[in-house]
CSV table of C-alpha atoms in Angstrom, one decimal:
chain,number,residue,atom,x,y,z
F,1,MET,CA,0.0,0.1,0.1
F,2,GLU,CA,1.3,3.6,-0.8
F,3,LEU,CA,2.3,5.8,2.2
F,4,ALA,CA,-0.1,8.4,1.1
F,5,LEU,CA,-3.0,6.0,1.4
F,6,THR,CA,-2.1,5.0,4.9
F,7,LYS,CA,-2.0,8.7,5.9
F,8,ARG,CA,-5.5,9.3,4.4
F,9,PHE,CA,-6.7,6.2,6.1
F,10,LEU,CA,-5.6,7.5,9.5
F,11,LEU,CA,-7.2,11.0,8.9
F,12,ALA,CA,-10.5,9.0,8.0
F,13,CYS,CA,-10.1,7.3,11.4
F,14,GLN,CA,-9.9,10.7,13.0
F,15,GLU,CA,-12.9,11.6,11.3
F,16,ALA,CA,-14.6,8.5,12.4
F,17,LYS,CA,-13.7,9.3,15.9
F,18,GLY,CA,-15.5,12.6,15.4
F,19,ILE,CA,-18.4,10.7,14.3
F,20,VAL,CA,-18.6,8.8,17.5
F,21,GLU,CA,-18.4,12.0,19.6
F,22,LYS,CA,-21.4,13.3,17.7
F,23,GLN,CA,-23.8,10.9,19.1
F,24,PRO,CA,-26.7,12.3,21.2
F,25,ARG,CA,-25.5,13.9,24.3
F,26,LEU,CA,-25.7,11.4,27.3
F,27,PRO,CA,-27.1,12.2,30.8
F,28,ARG,CA,-24.7,13.3,33.4
F,29,GLY,CA,-22.5,10.5,34.4
F,30,MET,CA,-23.2,8.3,31.5
F,31,LYS,CA,-20.4,7.1,29.2
F,32,SER,CA,-20.3,5.2,25.9
F,33,GLY,CA,-19.3,2.1,27.9
F,34,HIS,CA,-22.6,2.4,30.1
F,35,VAL,CA,-24.6,2.6,26.8
F,36,ARG,CA,-23.1,-0.8,25.6
F,37,VAL,CA,-23.9,-2.4,29.0
F,38,VAL,CA,-27.6,-1.1,28.9
F,39,ASP,CA,-27.8,-2.4,25.4
F,40,THR,CA,-26.4,-5.8,26.2
F,41,ILE,CA,-28.4,-6.3,29.4
F,42,HIS,CA,-31.6,-5.4,27.2
F,43,GLN,CA,-30.7,-7.7,24.4
F,44,LEU,CA,-29.9,-10.5,26.8
F,45,ALA,CA,-33.0,-9.8,28.9
F,46,GLU,CA,-35.1,-10.3,25.5
F,47,LYS,CA,-33.7,-13.6,25.2
F,48,LYS,CA,-33.9,-15.0,28.7
F,49,VAL,CA,-35.8,-14.3,32.0
F,50,GLN,CA,-32.7,-13.6,34.2
F,51,VAL,CA,-29.5,-12.1,33.3
F,52,ARG,CA,-26.4,-12.8,35.3
F,53,THR,CA,-23.5,-10.1,35.5
F,54,GLY,CA,-21.2,-12.7,33.9
F,55,ASP,CA,-23.5,-13.1,30.9
F,56,VAL,CA,-23.1,-9.5,30.3
F,57,GLY,CA,-19.3,-9.4,30.4
F,58,ARG,CA,-19.1,-12.5,28.0
F,59,ALA,CA,-21.5,-11.1,25.6
F,60,MET,CA,-19.5,-7.8,25.5
F,61,GLY,CA,-16.0,-9.6,25.8
F,62,ILE,CA,-14.8,-7.7,28.8
F,63,THR,CA,-13.4,-8.9,32.1
F,64,GLN,CA,-15.6,-9.6,35.2
F,65,PRO,CA,-14.1,-6.9,37.2
F,66,SER,CA,-14.7,-4.4,34.5
F,67,ILE,CA,-18.3,-5.4,34.0
F,68,THR,CA,-18.9,-5.3,37.8
F,69,ARG,CA,-17.8,-1.8,37.9
F,70,LEU,CA,-19.8,-0.6,34.9
F,71,ILE,CA,-22.9,-2.3,36.5
F,72,HIS,CA,-22.2,-0.8,39.9
F,73,GLU,CA,-22.1,2.6,38.1
F,74,LEU,CA,-25.4,1.9,36.5
F,75,VAL,CA,-27.0,0.9,39.7
F,76,GLU,CA,-25.7,4.1,41.6
F,77,MET,CA,-27.3,6.1,38.5
F,78,GLY,CA,-30.6,4.1,38.9
F,79,TYR,CA,-30.4,2.6,35.4
F,80,ALA,CA,-30.0,-1.0,36.7
F,81,LYS,CA,-30.6,-3.1,39.6
F,82,LEU,CA,-28.9,-6.1,41.1
F,83,HIS,CA,-30.0,-9.2,43.1
F,84,GLN,CA,-28.5,-12.4,44.3
F,85,LEU,CA,-29.7,-15.8,43.4
F,86,PRO,CA,-31.3,-17.2,46.7
F,87,GLU,CA,-29.9,-20.7,45.9
F,88,ASP,CA,-26.4,-19.4,45.1
F,89,ARG,CA,-25.6,-16.0,46.7
F,90,ARG,CA,-22.2,-15.7,44.7
F,91,VAL,CA,-24.4,-15.3,41.5
F,92,TYR,CA,-25.8,-11.8,40.8
F,93,MET,CA,-28.6,-11.1,38.5
F,94,VAL,CA,-28.9,-7.8,36.7
F,95,ALA,CA,-32.0,-6.0,35.0
F,96,LEU,CA,-32.6,-2.7,33.8
F,97,THR,CA,-34.9,-0.4,36.1
F,98,GLN,CA,-37.7,1.8,34.5
F,99,ALA,CA,-35.2,4.5,34.0
F,100,GLY,CA,-32.8,2.1,32.4
F,101,GLU,CA,-35.5,0.8,30.0
F,102,ALA,CA,-36.3,4.5,29.1
F,103,PHE,CA,-32.6,5.1,28.6
F,104,TYR,CA,-32.5,2.2,26.2
F,105,GLU,CA,-35.5,3.4,24.2
F,106,ARG,CA,-34.1,6.9,23.7
F,107,TYR,CA,-30.3,6.6,23.4
F,108,VAL,CA,-30.1,3.1,21.9
F,109,ARG,CA,-33.2,2.1,19.8
F,110,GLN,CA,-34.5,5.3,18.7
F,111,PHE,CA,-31.1,6.8,17.8
F,112,HIS,CA,-30.2,3.6,16.1
F,113,GLN,CA,-33.4,3.6,14.1
F,114,TRP,CA,-32.7,7.2,13.1
F,115,LEU,CA,-29.3,6.6,12.1
F,116,ASN,CA,-30.2,3.5,10.2
F,117,GLY,CA,-32.8,5.7,8.2
F,118,GLU,CA,-30.0,8.4,7.5
F,119,LEU,CA,-27.7,5.9,6.3
F,120,GLU,CA,-30.1,4.1,3.9
F,121,GLY,CA,-28.3,5.0,0.8
F,122,LEU,CA,-25.0,3.3,1.7
F,123,GLU,CA,-24.3,0.0,0.0
F,124,LEU,CA,-24.5,-3.0,2.5
F,125,ALA,CA,-21.3,-4.5,1.0
F,126,ASP,CA,-19.3,-1.2,1.5
F,127,VAL,CA,-20.5,-1.0,5.3
F,128,GLU,CA,-19.4,-4.7,5.8
F,129,VAL,CA,-16.0,-4.0,4.2
F,130,ALA,CA,-15.7,-0.8,6.6
F,131,ILE,CA,-16.4,-2.8,9.6
F,132,ARG,CA,-14.1,-5.7,8.5
F,133,VAL,CA,-11.3,-3.0,7.8
F,134,ILE,CA,-11.7,-1.3,11.0
F,135,HIS,CA,-11.5,-4.5,13.0
F,136,GLN,CA,-8.3,-5.6,11.2
F,137,VAL,CA,-6.6,-2.1,11.7
F,138,ALA,CA,-7.5,-2.1,15.3
F,139,GLN,CA,-5.8,-5.6,15.6
F,140,VAL,CA,-2.7,-4.0,14.1
F,141,MET,CA,-2.8,-1.1,16.2
F,142,ASP,CA,-2.8,-3.3,19.2
F,143,ARG,CA,0.9,-4.1,18.4
F,144,VAL,CA,1.9,-0.3,18.2
F,145,GLU,CA,3.2,-0.1,21.7
F,146,ASP,CA,5.4,-3.3,21.4
F,147,CYS,CA,6.8,-2.2,18.1
F,148,PHE,CA,7.5,1.4,19.1
F,149,ALA,CA,8.3,1.3,22.7
F,150,GLU,CA,12.2,1.0,22.3
F,151,THR,CA,12.2,3.7,19.7
F,152,GLU,CA,10.2,6.1,22.3
F,153,LYS,CA,12.8,5.4,25.0
F,154,GLU,CA,15.6,6.1,22.5
F,155,ILE,CA,14.1,9.4,21.4
F,156,TYR,CA,13.4,10.7,24.9
F,157,HIS,CA,16.6,9.3,26.2
F,158,GLU,CA,14.9,7.4,29.1
């Protein structure tokens, strides 16, 4: 690939970051990670009666400590509730509160439906390619620190 194309791709990634930042303004204290958790809890709850905190973490591909922290933050904000299983008090079930469901409706379902309508003219194959390429480049970028750590130390004389 030509170097100029690589540079254009990185600029497009910057623009993509800006796209994400233009999503609807979230209520105070809410972050994009919280939105993903609310969405995941809602999706899992549609498939089964009770959702374990571990189910949410596995579905999102994040660690148990990270999902526990995010869920506890949602509980503190009033968007989720936790309860222990009576037969196994080590297992916590999570559900959205009425406020959590209202949040899901507005910031996930309605926004995604609106955006879907706005993007109606895009070719499905182009969107699939963009998704695949972004995932592939993200995997490459996971190696940046390993490849440039020594160079950075040399540059800054550490």
